[in-house]
């Protein structure tokens, strides 16, 4: 199960670093004059909302994986790796030239009350779960609840802490980093990771 956890860890880090998850919050906090503590609370709420919807969907997919694994002996050696490779090829083939992760838009939240901003951000993040990580839930179904819980804990800790850390740093030091390269090529990086994991799973299970 180690390779599944490592793969989910890598994708969680990549996903958390996408600018649309945290940069708008930094810009909003500046324009609204929020204190750092206020900004961190909002970032934590938004990140938690995002992870809760992803984990909820992941548990359902993971349980499907558990059911299939119980019925098919080929699941861990053939089916799970093929699903990872197929999803990897699918993500790698998607090249839209821009990211479709439009979770938060500072322009849409401009001139709203603080309560409205928090509510809008939380709803936007909740209804845009990380679909890439769900593939790992399916593969983790072979390990039962142990696999499902492990991925959930990794994703929760990395995503929430990652988004909050980036919002906390937020300032000029991050403006020099080209996070938009990651945003534009996230699908290919995700696809490459899934393909490698799928190939590796054929030999280690």
PDB file of N, CA, C and O in Angstrom, residues 52-127:
ATOM      1  N   UNK A  52     -13.376  17.778   2.609  1.00  0.00           N
ATOM      2  CA  UNK A  52     -14.522  16.986   3.059  1.00  0.00           C
ATOM      3  C   UNK A  52     -15.311  16.418   1.880  1.00  0.00           C
ATOM      4  O   UNK A  52     -15.714  15.249   1.897  1.00  0.00           O
ATOM      5  N   UNK A  53     -15.530  17.233   0.853  1.00  0.00           N
ATOM      6  CA  UNK A  53     -16.265  16.739  -0.311  1.00  0.00           C
ATOM      7  C   UNK A  53     -15.449  15.705  -1.069  1.00  0.00           C
ATOM      8  O   UNK A  53     -15.986  14.697  -1.544  1.00  0.00           O
ATOM      9  N   UNK A  54     -14.141  15.922  -1.165  1.00  0.00           N
ATOM     10  CA  UNK A  54     -13.276  14.970  -1.863  1.00  0.00           C
ATOM     11  C   UNK A  54     -13.229  13.639  -1.129  1.00  0.00           C
ATOM     12  O   UNK A  54     -13.338  12.573  -1.744  1.00  0.00           O
ATOM     13  N   UNK A  55     -13.077  13.692   0.185  1.00  0.00           N
ATOM     14  CA  UNK A  55     -13.013  12.465   0.977  1.00  0.00           C
ATOM     15  C   UNK A  55     -14.347  11.726   0.961  1.00  0.00           C
ATOM     16  O   UNK A  55     -14.381  10.489   0.881  1.00  0.00           O
ATOM     17  N   UNK A  56     -15.454  12.459   1.027  1.00  0.00           N
ATOM     18  CA  UNK A  56     -16.783  11.826   1.001  1.00  0.00           C
ATOM     19  C   UNK A  56     -16.981  11.044  -0.288  1.00  0.00           C
ATOM     20  O   UNK A  56     -17.428   9.887  -0.277  1.00  0.00           O
ATOM     21  N   UNK A  57     -16.633  11.673  -1.410  1.00  0.00           N
ATOM     22  CA  UNK A  57     -16.734  10.997  -2.697  1.00  0.00           C
ATOM     23  C   UNK A  57     -15.735   9.844  -2.769  1.00  0.00           C
ATOM     24  O   UNK A  57     -16.042   8.776  -3.304  1.00  0.00           O
ATOM     25  N   UNK A  58     -14.545  10.059  -2.202  1.00  0.00           N
ATOM     26  CA  UNK A  58     -13.520   9.025  -2.224  1.00  0.00           C
ATOM     27  C   UNK A  58     -13.928   7.777  -1.459  1.00  0.00           C
ATOM     28  O   UNK A  58     -13.621   6.656  -1.883  1.00  0.00           O
ATOM     29  N   UNK A  59     -14.613   7.948  -0.341  1.00  0.00           N
ATOM     30  CA  UNK A  59     -15.063   6.798   0.449  1.00  0.00           C
ATOM     31  C   UNK A  59     -16.031   5.937  -0.355  1.00  0.00           C
ATOM     32  O   UNK A  59     -15.939   4.705  -0.350  1.00  0.00           O
ATOM     33  N   UNK A  60     -16.929   6.609  -1.078  1.00  0.00           N
ATOM     34  CA  UNK A  60     -17.880   5.864  -1.918  1.00  0.00           C
ATOM     35  C   UNK A  60     -17.133   5.068  -2.988  1.00  0.00           C
ATOM     36  O   UNK A  60     -17.396   3.880  -3.211  1.00  0.00           O
ATOM     37  N   UNK A  61     -16.187   5.713  -3.662  1.00  0.00           N
ATOM     38  CA  UNK A  61     -15.412   5.048  -4.707  1.00  0.00           C
ATOM     39  C   UNK A  61     -14.542   3.950  -4.107  1.00  0.00           C
ATOM     40  O   UNK A  61     -14.379   2.870  -4.699  1.00  0.00           O
ATOM     41  N   UNK A  62     -13.987   4.210  -2.925  1.00  0.00           N
ATOM     42  CA  UNK A  62     -13.175   3.212  -2.257  1.00  0.00           C
ATOM     43  C   UNK A  62     -13.968   1.966  -1.902  1.00  0.00           C
ATOM     44  O   UNK A  62     -13.480   0.836  -2.039  1.00  0.00           O
ATOM     45  N   UNK A  63     -15.199   2.150  -1.460  1.00  0.00           N
ATOM     46  CA  UNK A  63     -16.056   1.011  -1.117  1.00  0.00           C
ATOM     47  C   UNK A  63     -16.409   0.191  -2.356  1.00  0.00           C
ATOM     48  O   UNK A  63     -16.567  -1.030  -2.280  1.00  0.00           O
ATOM     49  N   UNK A  64     -16.537   0.869  -3.490  1.00  0.00           N
ATOM     50  CA  UNK A  64     -16.747   0.143  -4.756  1.00  0.00           C
ATOM     51  C   UNK A  64     -15.522  -0.718  -5.046  1.00  0.00           C
ATOM     52  O   UNK A  64     -15.632  -1.876  -5.476  1.00  0.00           O
ATOM     53  N   UNK A  65     -14.343  -0.137  -4.804  1.00  0.00           N
ATOM     54  CA  UNK A  65     -13.110  -0.891  -4.985  1.00  0.00           C
ATOM     55  C   UNK A  65     -13.032  -2.084  -4.054  1.00  0.00           C
ATOM     56  O   UNK A  65     -12.554  -3.158  -4.430  1.00  0.00           O
ATOM     57  N   UNK A  66     -13.504  -1.930  -2.822  1.00  0.00           N
ATOM     58  CA  UNK A  66     -13.527  -3.031  -1.852  1.00  0.00           C
ATOM     59  C   UNK A  66     -14.406  -4.166  -2.362  1.00  0.00           C
ATOM     60  O   UNK A  66     -14.026  -5.346  -2.311  1.00  0.00           O
ATOM     61  N   UNK A  67     -15.586  -3.798  -2.868  1.00  0.00           N
ATOM     62  CA  UNK A  67     -16.536  -4.805  -3.361  1.00  0.00           C
ATOM     63  C   UNK A  67     -15.961  -5.565  -4.550  1.00  0.00           C
ATOM     64  O   UNK A  67     -16.055  -6.798  -4.623  1.00  0.00           O
ATOM     65  N   UNK A  68     -15.363  -4.834  -5.481  1.00  0.00           N
ATOM     66  CA  UNK A  68     -14.791  -5.483  -6.659  1.00  0.00           C
ATOM     67  C   UNK A  68     -13.605  -6.359  -6.266  1.00  0.00           C
ATOM     68  O   UNK A  68     -13.420  -7.466  -6.781  1.00  0.00           O
ATOM     69  N   UNK A  69     -12.802  -5.863  -5.332  1.00  0.00           N
ATOM     70  CA  UNK A  69     -11.630  -6.619  -4.880  1.00  0.00           C
ATOM     71  C   UNK A  69     -12.028  -7.937  -4.222  1.00  0.00           C
ATOM     72  O   UNK A  69     -11.332  -8.953  -4.376  1.00  0.00           O
ATOM     73  N   UNK A  70     -13.135  -7.931  -3.505  1.00  0.00           N
ATOM     74  CA  UNK A  70     -13.606  -9.146  -2.842  1.00  0.00           C
ATOM     75  C   UNK A  70     -14.080 -10.189  -3.840  1.00  0.00           C
ATOM     76  O   UNK A  70     -14.016 -11.397  -3.578  1.00  0.00           O
ATOM     77  N   UNK A  71     -14.553  -9.742  -4.992  1.00  0.00           N
ATOM     78  CA  UNK A  71     -15.142 -10.647  -5.970  1.00  0.00           C
ATOM     79  C   UNK A  71     -14.167 -11.082  -7.064  1.00  0.00           C
ATOM     80  O   UNK A  71     -14.328 -12.141  -7.658  1.00  0.00           O
ATOM     81  N   UNK A  72     -13.160 -10.246  -7.326  1.00  0.00           N
ATOM     82  CA  UNK A  72     -12.233 -10.544  -8.424  1.00  0.00           C
ATOM     83  C   UNK A  72     -10.806 -10.651  -7.900  1.00  0.00           C
ATOM     84  O   UNK A  72     -10.263  -9.693  -7.351  1.00  0.00           O
ATOM     85  N   UNK A  73     -10.184 -11.788  -8.099  1.00  0.00           N
ATOM     86  CA  UNK A  73      -8.809 -11.992  -7.641  1.00  0.00           C
ATOM     87  C   UNK A  73      -7.816 -11.173  -8.469  1.00  0.00           C
ATOM     88  O   UNK A  73      -6.711 -10.897  -8.021  1.00  0.00           O
ATOM     89  N   UNK A  74      -8.219 -10.813  -9.683  1.00  0.00           N
ATOM     90  CA  UNK A  74      -7.328 -10.066 -10.566  1.00  0.00           C
ATOM     91  C   UNK A  74      -7.301  -8.575 -10.246  1.00  0.00           C
ATOM     92  O   UNK A  74      -6.555  -7.828 -10.876  1.00  0.00           O
ATOM     93  N   UNK A  75      -8.112  -8.130  -9.286  1.00  0.00           N
ATOM     94  CA  UNK A  75      -8.215  -6.695  -9.010  1.00  0.00           C
ATOM     95  C   UNK A  75      -6.876  -6.058  -8.663  1.00  0.00           C
ATOM     96  O   UNK A  75      -6.480  -5.061  -9.285  1.00  0.00           O
ATOM     97  N   UNK A  76      -6.119  -6.575  -7.689  1.00  0.00           N
ATOM     98  CA  UNK A  76      -4.879  -5.891  -7.307  1.00  0.00           C
ATOM     99  C   UNK A  76      -3.763  -6.004  -8.344  1.00  0.00           C
ATOM    100  O   UNK A  76      -2.887  -5.144  -8.416  1.00  0.00           O
ATOM    101  N   UNK A  77      -3.767  -7.078  -9.145  1.00  0.00           N
ATOM    102  CA  UNK A  77      -2.659  -7.309 -10.073  1.00  0.00           C
ATOM    103  C   UNK A  77      -2.931  -6.830 -11.493  1.00  0.00           C
ATOM    104  O   UNK A  77      -1.995  -6.512 -12.233  1.00  0.00           O
ATOM    105  N   UNK A  78      -4.193  -6.765 -11.885  1.00  0.00           N
ATOM    106  CA  UNK A  78      -4.534  -6.401 -13.272  1.00  0.00           C
ATOM    107  C   UNK A  78      -5.464  -5.188 -13.346  1.00  0.00           C
ATOM    108  O   UNK A  78      -5.142  -4.168 -13.959  1.00  0.00           O
ATOM    109  N   UNK A  79      -6.614  -5.291 -12.695  1.00  0.00           N
ATOM    110  CA  UNK A  79      -7.651  -4.266 -12.848  1.00  0.00           C
ATOM    111  C   UNK A  79      -7.208  -2.917 -12.280  1.00  0.00           C
ATOM    112  O   UNK A  79      -7.283  -1.891 -12.951  1.00  0.00           O
ATOM    113  N   UNK A  80      -6.749  -2.909 -11.023  1.00  0.00           N
ATOM    114  CA  UNK A  80      -6.339  -1.648 -10.386  1.00  0.00           C
ATOM    115  C   UNK A  80      -5.217  -0.945 -11.156  1.00  0.00           C
ATOM    116  O   UNK A  80      -5.298   0.262 -11.407  1.00  0.00           O
ATOM    117  N   UNK A  81      -4.156  -1.663 -11.566  1.00  0.00           N
ATOM    118  CA  UNK A  81      -3.105  -1.002 -12.345  1.00  0.00           C
ATOM    119  C   UNK A  81      -3.611  -0.453 -13.678  1.00  0.00           C
ATOM    120  O   UNK A  81      -3.206   0.636 -14.095  1.00  0.00           O
ATOM    121  N   UNK A  82      -4.489  -1.221 -14.347  1.00  0.00           N
ATOM    122  CA  UNK A  82      -5.024  -0.764 -15.630  1.00  0.00           C
ATOM    123  C   UNK A  82      -5.868   0.496 -15.466  1.00  0.00           C
ATOM    124  O   UNK A  82      -5.837   1.391 -16.315  1.00  0.00           O
ATOM    125  N   UNK A  83      -6.626   0.582 -14.372  1.00  0.00           N
ATOM    126  CA  UNK A  83      -7.429   1.773 -14.106  1.00  0.00           C
ATOM    127  C   UNK A  83      -6.516   2.971 -13.893  1.00  0.00           C
ATOM    128  O   UNK A  83      -6.777   4.073 -14.410  1.00  0.00           O
ATOM    129  N   UNK A  84      -5.430   2.784 -13.139  1.00  0.00           N
ATOM    130  CA  UNK A  84      -4.485   3.873 -12.899  1.00  0.00           C
ATOM    131  C   UNK A  84      -3.856   4.351 -14.208  1.00  0.00           C
ATOM    132  O   UNK A  84      -3.755   5.559 -14.454  1.00  0.00           O
ATOM    133  N   UNK A  85      -3.433   3.399 -15.048  1.00  0.00           N
ATOM    134  CA  UNK A  85      -2.796   3.764 -16.311  1.00  0.00           C
ATOM    135  C   UNK A  85      -3.798   4.444 -17.242  1.00  0.00           C
ATOM    136  O   UNK A  85      -3.472   5.447 -17.897  1.00  0.00           O
ATOM    137  N   UNK A  86      -5.019   3.922 -17.293  1.00  0.00           N
ATOM    138  CA  UNK A  86      -6.045   4.515 -18.153  1.00  0.00           C
ATOM    139  C   UNK A  86      -6.344   5.951 -17.737  1.00  0.00           C
ATOM    140  O   UNK A  86      -6.405   6.861 -18.569  1.00  0.00           O
ATOM    141  N   UNK A  87      -6.524   6.155 -16.422  1.00  0.00           N
ATOM    142  CA  UNK A  87      -6.798   7.506 -15.935  1.00  0.00           C
ATOM    143  C   UNK A  87      -5.600   8.418 -16.165  1.00  0.00           C
ATOM    144  O   UNK A  87      -5.751   9.607 -16.462  1.00  0.00           O
ATOM    145  N   UNK A  88      -4.404   7.847 -16.033  1.00  0.00           N
ATOM    146  CA  UNK A  88      -3.201   8.635 -16.292  1.00  0.00           C
ATOM    147  C   UNK A  88      -3.126   9.095 -17.728  1.00  0.00           C
ATOM    148  O   UNK A  88      -2.824  10.264 -18.009  1.00  0.00           O
ATOM    149  N   UNK A  89      -3.417   8.193 -18.668  1.00  0.00           N
ATOM    150  CA  UNK A  89      -3.420   8.547 -20.092  1.00  0.00           C
ATOM    151  C   UNK A  89      -4.499   9.581 -20.380  1.00  0.00           C
ATOM    152  O   UNK A  89      -4.306  10.487 -21.203  1.00  0.00           O
ATOM    153  N   UNK A  90      -5.636   9.446 -19.701  1.00  0.00           N
ATOM    154  CA  UNK A  90      -6.738  10.390 -19.897  1.00  0.00           C
ATOM    155  C   UNK A  90      -6.332  11.785 -19.443  1.00  0.00           C
ATOM    156  O   UNK A  90      -6.524  12.765 -20.173  1.00  0.00           O
ATOM    157  N   UNK A  91      -5.752  11.889 -18.252  1.00  0.00           N
ATOM    158  CA  UNK A  91      -5.322  13.196 -17.745  1.00  0.00           C
ATOM    159  C   UNK A  91      -4.164  13.752 -18.554  1.00  0.00           C
ATOM    160  O   UNK A  91      -4.092  14.951 -18.827  1.00  0.00           O
ATOM    161  N   UNK A  92      -3.239  12.876 -18.951  1.00  0.00           N
ATOM    162  CA  UNK A  92      -2.075  13.332 -19.708  1.00  0.00           C
ATOM    163  C   UNK A  92      -2.492  13.862 -21.076  1.00  0.00           C
ATOM    164  O   UNK A  92      -1.867  14.774 -21.622  1.00  0.00           O
ATOM    165  N   UNK A  93      -3.560  13.291 -21.620  1.00  0.00           N
ATOM    166  CA  UNK A  93      -4.022  13.708 -22.940  1.00  0.00           C
ATOM    167  C   UNK A  93      -4.813  15.001 -22.933  1.00  0.00           C
ATOM    168  O   UNK A  93      -5.038  15.616 -23.975  1.00  0.00           O
ATOM    169  N   UNK A  94      -5.243  15.409 -21.759  1.00  0.00           N
ATOM    170  CA  UNK A  94      -6.002  16.658 -21.665  1.00  0.00           C
ATOM    171  C   UNK A  94      -5.036  17.832 -21.657  1.00  0.00           C
ATOM    172  O   UNK A  94      -4.263  18.008 -20.733  1.00  0.00           O
ATOM    173  N   UNK A  95      -5.082  18.634 -22.694  1.00  0.00           N
ATOM    174  CA  UNK A  95      -4.199  19.801 -22.773  1.00  0.00           C
ATOM    175  C   UNK A  95      -5.034  20.987 -23.255  1.00  0.00           C
ATOM    176  O   UNK A  95      -5.081  21.292 -24.440  1.00  0.00           O
ATOM    177  N   UNK A  96      -5.672  21.632 -22.301  1.00  0.00           N
ATOM    178  CA  UNK A  96      -6.559  22.749 -22.640  1.00  0.00           C
ATOM    179  C   UNK A  96      -5.829  24.080 -22.679  1.00  0.00           C
ATOM    180  O   UNK A  96      -6.402  25.109 -23.023  1.00  0.00           O
ATOM    181  N   UNK A  97      -4.560  24.036 -22.277  1.00  0.00           N
ATOM    182  CA  UNK A  97      -3.790  25.274 -22.273  1.00  0.00           C
ATOM    183  C   UNK A  97      -3.993  26.098 -21.020  1.00  0.00           C
ATOM    184  O   UNK A  97      -3.321  27.100 -20.803  1.00  0.00           O
ATOM    185  N   UNK A  98      -4.948  25.676 -20.176  1.00  0.00           N
ATOM    186  CA  UNK A  98      -5.162  26.368 -18.898  1.00  0.00           C
ATOM    187  C   UNK A  98      -5.827  25.401 -17.946  1.00  0.00           C
ATOM    188  O   UNK A  98      -6.371  24.391 -18.352  1.00  0.00           O
ATOM    189  N   UNK A  99      -5.750  25.702 -16.687  1.00  0.00           N
ATOM    190  CA  UNK A  99      -6.357  24.851 -15.680  1.00  0.00           C
ATOM    191  C   UNK A  99      -7.849  25.086 -15.596  1.00  0.00           C
ATOM    192  O   UNK A  99      -8.341  26.185 -15.796  1.00  0.00           O
ATOM    193  N   UNK A 100      -8.587  23.995 -15.284  1.00  0.00           N
ATOM    194  CA  UNK A 100     -10.033  24.150 -15.102  1.00  0.00           C
ATOM    195  C   UNK A 100     -10.391  24.267 -13.631  1.00  0.00           C
ATOM    196  O   UNK A 100     -11.541  24.147 -13.270  1.00  0.00           O
ATOM    197  N   UNK A 101      -9.392  24.484 -12.794  1.00  0.00           N
ATOM    198  CA  UNK A 101      -9.636  24.644 -11.362  1.00  0.00           C
ATOM    199  C   UNK A 101      -9.959  26.097 -11.052  1.00  0.00           C
ATOM    200  O   UNK A 101      -9.117  26.864 -10.657  1.00  0.00           O
ATOM    201  N   UNK A 102     -11.180  26.466 -11.247  1.00  0.00           N
ATOM    202  CA  UNK A 102     -11.593  27.838 -10.956  1.00  0.00           C
ATOM    203  C   UNK A 102     -12.408  27.834  -9.671  1.00  0.00           C
ATOM    204  O   UNK A 102     -13.575  28.176  -9.650  1.00  0.00           O
ATOM    205  N   UNK A 103     -11.762  27.405  -8.584  1.00  0.00           N
ATOM    206  CA  UNK A 103     -12.473  27.263  -7.315  1.00  0.00           C
ATOM    207  C   UNK A 103     -12.867  28.613  -6.739  1.00  0.00           C
ATOM    208  O   UNK A 103     -13.984  28.813  -6.289  1.00  0.00           O
ATOM    209  N   UNK A 104     -11.919  29.542  -6.721  1.00  0.00           N
ATOM    210  CA  UNK A 104     -12.157  30.835  -6.107  1.00  0.00           C
ATOM    211  C   UNK A 104     -11.774  31.940  -7.073  1.00  0.00           C
ATOM    212  O   UNK A 104     -10.741  31.880  -7.722  1.00  0.00           O
ATOM    213  N   UNK A 105     -12.606  32.946  -7.177  1.00  0.00           N
ATOM    214  CA  UNK A 105     -12.290  34.099  -8.019  1.00  0.00           C
ATOM    215  C   UNK A 105     -12.435  35.363  -7.185  1.00  0.00           C
ATOM    216  O   UNK A 105     -13.516  35.678  -6.688  1.00  0.00           O
ATOM    217  N   UNK A 106     -11.312  36.072  -7.028  1.00  0.00           N
ATOM    218  CA  UNK A 106     -11.360  37.280  -6.192  1.00  0.00           C
ATOM    219  C   UNK A 106     -12.262  38.350  -6.791  1.00  0.00           C
ATOM    220  O   UNK A 106     -12.832  39.176  -6.087  1.00  0.00           O
ATOM    221  N   UNK A 107     -12.406  38.347  -8.134  1.00  0.00           N
ATOM    222  CA  UNK A 107     -13.257  39.343  -8.781  1.00  0.00           C
ATOM    223  C   UNK A 107     -14.726  39.123  -8.429  1.00  0.00           C
ATOM    224  O   UNK A 107     -15.477  40.056  -8.221  1.00  0.00           O
ATOM    225  N   UNK A 108     -15.126  37.841  -8.372  1.00  0.00           N
ATOM    226  CA  UNK A 108     -16.510  37.529  -8.045  1.00  0.00           C
ATOM    227  C   UNK A 108     -16.832  37.849  -6.585  1.00  0.00           C
ATOM    228  O   UNK A 108     -17.995  38.082  -6.227  1.00  0.00           O
ATOM    229  N   UNK A 109     -15.810  37.836  -5.725  1.00  0.00           N
ATOM    230  CA  UNK A 109     -16.031  38.045  -4.298  1.00  0.00           C
ATOM    231  C   UNK A 109     -15.810  39.483  -3.860  1.00  0.00           C
ATOM    232  O   UNK A 109     -15.953  39.801  -2.687  1.00  0.00           O
ATOM    233  N   UNK A 110     -15.443  40.329  -4.803  1.00  0.00           N
ATOM    234  CA  UNK A 110     -15.182  41.725  -4.474  1.00  0.00           C
ATOM    235  C   UNK A 110     -16.454  42.415  -3.985  1.00  0.00           C
ATOM    236  O   UNK A 110     -17.555  42.115  -4.424  1.00  0.00           O
ATOM    237  N   UNK A 111     -16.295  43.327  -3.040  1.00  0.00           N
ATOM    238  CA  UNK A 111     -17.375  44.156  -2.516  1.00  0.00           C
ATOM    239  C   UNK A 111     -18.462  43.348  -1.804  1.00  0.00           C
ATOM    240  O   UNK A 111     -19.627  43.728  -1.791  1.00  0.00           O
ATOM    241  N   UNK A 112     -18.101  42.209  -1.229  1.00  0.00           N
ATOM    242  CA  UNK A 112     -19.041  41.426  -0.439  1.00  0.00           C
ATOM    243  C   UNK A 112     -18.636  41.506   1.030  1.00  0.00           C
ATOM    244  O   UNK A 112     -17.493  41.807   1.362  1.00  0.00           O
ATOM    245  N   UNK A 113     -19.593  41.220   1.910  1.00  0.00           N
ATOM    246  CA  UNK A 113     -19.284  41.224   3.331  1.00  0.00           C
ATOM    247  C   UNK A 113     -18.379  40.044   3.658  1.00  0.00           C
ATOM    248  O   UNK A 113     -18.280  39.086   2.890  1.00  0.00           O
ATOM    249  N   UNK A 114     -17.729  40.122   4.808  1.00  0.00           N
ATOM    250  CA  UNK A 114     -16.828  39.054   5.201  1.00  0.00           C
ATOM    251  C   UNK A 114     -17.562  37.723   5.314  1.00  0.00           C
ATOM    252  O   UNK A 114     -17.058  36.678   4.876  1.00  0.00           O
ATOM    253  N   UNK A 115     -18.745  37.750   5.902  1.00  0.00           N
ATOM    254  CA  UNK A 115     -19.526  36.520   6.051  1.00  0.00           C
ATOM    255  C   UNK A 115     -19.888  35.942   4.687  1.00  0.00           C
ATOM    256  O   UNK A 115     -19.816  34.718   4.480  1.00  0.00           O
ATOM    257  N   UNK A 116     -20.254  36.808   3.742  1.00  0.00           N
ATOM    258  CA  UNK A 116     -20.611  36.355   2.396  1.00  0.00           C
ATOM    259  C   UNK A 116     -19.403  35.759   1.683  1.00  0.00           C
ATOM    260  O   UNK A 116     -19.512  34.779   0.955  1.00  0.00           O
ATOM    261  N   UNK A 117     -18.248  36.360   1.909  1.00  0.00           N
ATOM    262  CA  UNK A 117     -17.019  35.858   1.285  1.00  0.00           C
ATOM    263  C   UNK A 117     -16.692  34.464   1.808  1.00  0.00           C
ATOM    264  O   UNK A 117     -16.401  33.549   1.040  1.00  0.00           O
ATOM    265  N   UNK A 118     -16.776  34.288   3.126  1.00  0.00           N
ATOM    266  CA  UNK A 118     -16.484  32.984   3.726  1.00  0.00           C
ATOM    267  C   UNK A 118     -17.448  31.927   3.201  1.00  0.00           C
ATOM    268  O   UNK A 118     -17.046  30.811   2.842  1.00  0.00           O
ATOM    269  N   UNK A 119     -18.729  32.276   3.141  1.00  0.00           N
ATOM    270  CA  UNK A 119     -19.747  31.337   2.671  1.00  0.00           C
ATOM    271  C   UNK A 119     -19.522  30.988   1.202  1.00  0.00           C
ATOM    272  O   UNK A 119     -19.588  29.816   0.809  1.00  0.00           O
ATOM    273  N   UNK A 120     -19.245  32.001   0.385  1.00  0.00           N
ATOM    274  CA  UNK A 120     -19.040  31.782  -1.044  1.00  0.00           C
ATOM    275  C   UNK A 120     -17.815  30.910  -1.304  1.00  0.00           C
ATOM    276  O   UNK A 120     -17.845  30.000  -2.132  1.00  0.00           O
ATOM    277  N   UNK A 121     -16.736  31.199  -0.596  1.00  0.00           N
ATOM    278  CA  UNK A 121     -15.504  30.425  -0.752  1.00  0.00           C
ATOM    279  C   UNK A 121     -15.721  28.975  -0.327  1.00  0.00           C
ATOM    280  O   UNK A 121     -15.300  28.036  -1.024  1.00  0.00           O
ATOM    281  N   UNK A 122     -16.397  28.773   0.798  1.00  0.00           N
ATOM    282  CA  UNK A 122     -16.634  27.421   1.305  1.00  0.00           C
ATOM    283  C   UNK A 122     -17.487  26.606   0.348  1.00  0.00           C
ATOM    284  O   UNK A 122     -17.194  25.433   0.073  1.00  0.00           O
ATOM    285  N   UNK A 123     -18.535  27.222  -0.186  1.00  0.00           N
ATOM    286  CA  UNK A 123     -19.414  26.523  -1.131  1.00  0.00           C
ATOM    287  C   UNK A 123     -18.663  26.181  -2.415  1.00  0.00           C
ATOM    288  O   UNK A 123     -18.775  25.063  -2.945  1.00  0.00           O
ATOM    289  N   UNK A 124     -17.897  27.145  -2.925  1.00  0.00           N
ATOM    290  CA  UNK A 124     -17.142  26.924  -4.162  1.00  0.00           C
ATOM    291  C   UNK A 124     -16.146  25.781  -3.999  1.00  0.00           C
ATOM    292  O   UNK A 124     -16.002  24.929  -4.882  1.00  0.00           O
ATOM    293  N   UNK A 125     -15.466  25.743  -2.870  1.00  0.00           N
ATOM    294  CA  UNK A 125     -14.473  24.700  -2.634  1.00  0.00           C
ATOM    295  C   UNK A 125     -15.125  23.337  -2.368  1.00  0.00           C
ATOM    296  O   UNK A 125     -14.598  22.298  -2.770  1.00  0.00           O
ATOM    297  N   UNK A 126     -16.273  23.347  -1.706  1.00  0.00           N
ATOM    298  CA  UNK A 126     -16.947  22.083  -1.401  1.00  0.00           C
ATOM    299  C   UNK A 126     -17.453  21.405  -2.665  1.00  0.00           C
ATOM    300  O   UNK A 126     -17.373  20.178  -2.805  1.00  0.00           O
ATOM    301  N   UNK A 127     -17.994  22.200  -3.579  1.00  0.00           N
ATOM    302  CA  UNK A 127     -18.574  21.619  -4.797  1.00  0.00           C
ATOM    303  C   UNK A 127     -17.566  21.494  -5.944  1.00  0.00           C
ATOM    304  O   UNK A 127     -17.968  21.356  -7.097  1.00  0.00           O
TER     305      UNK A 127
END
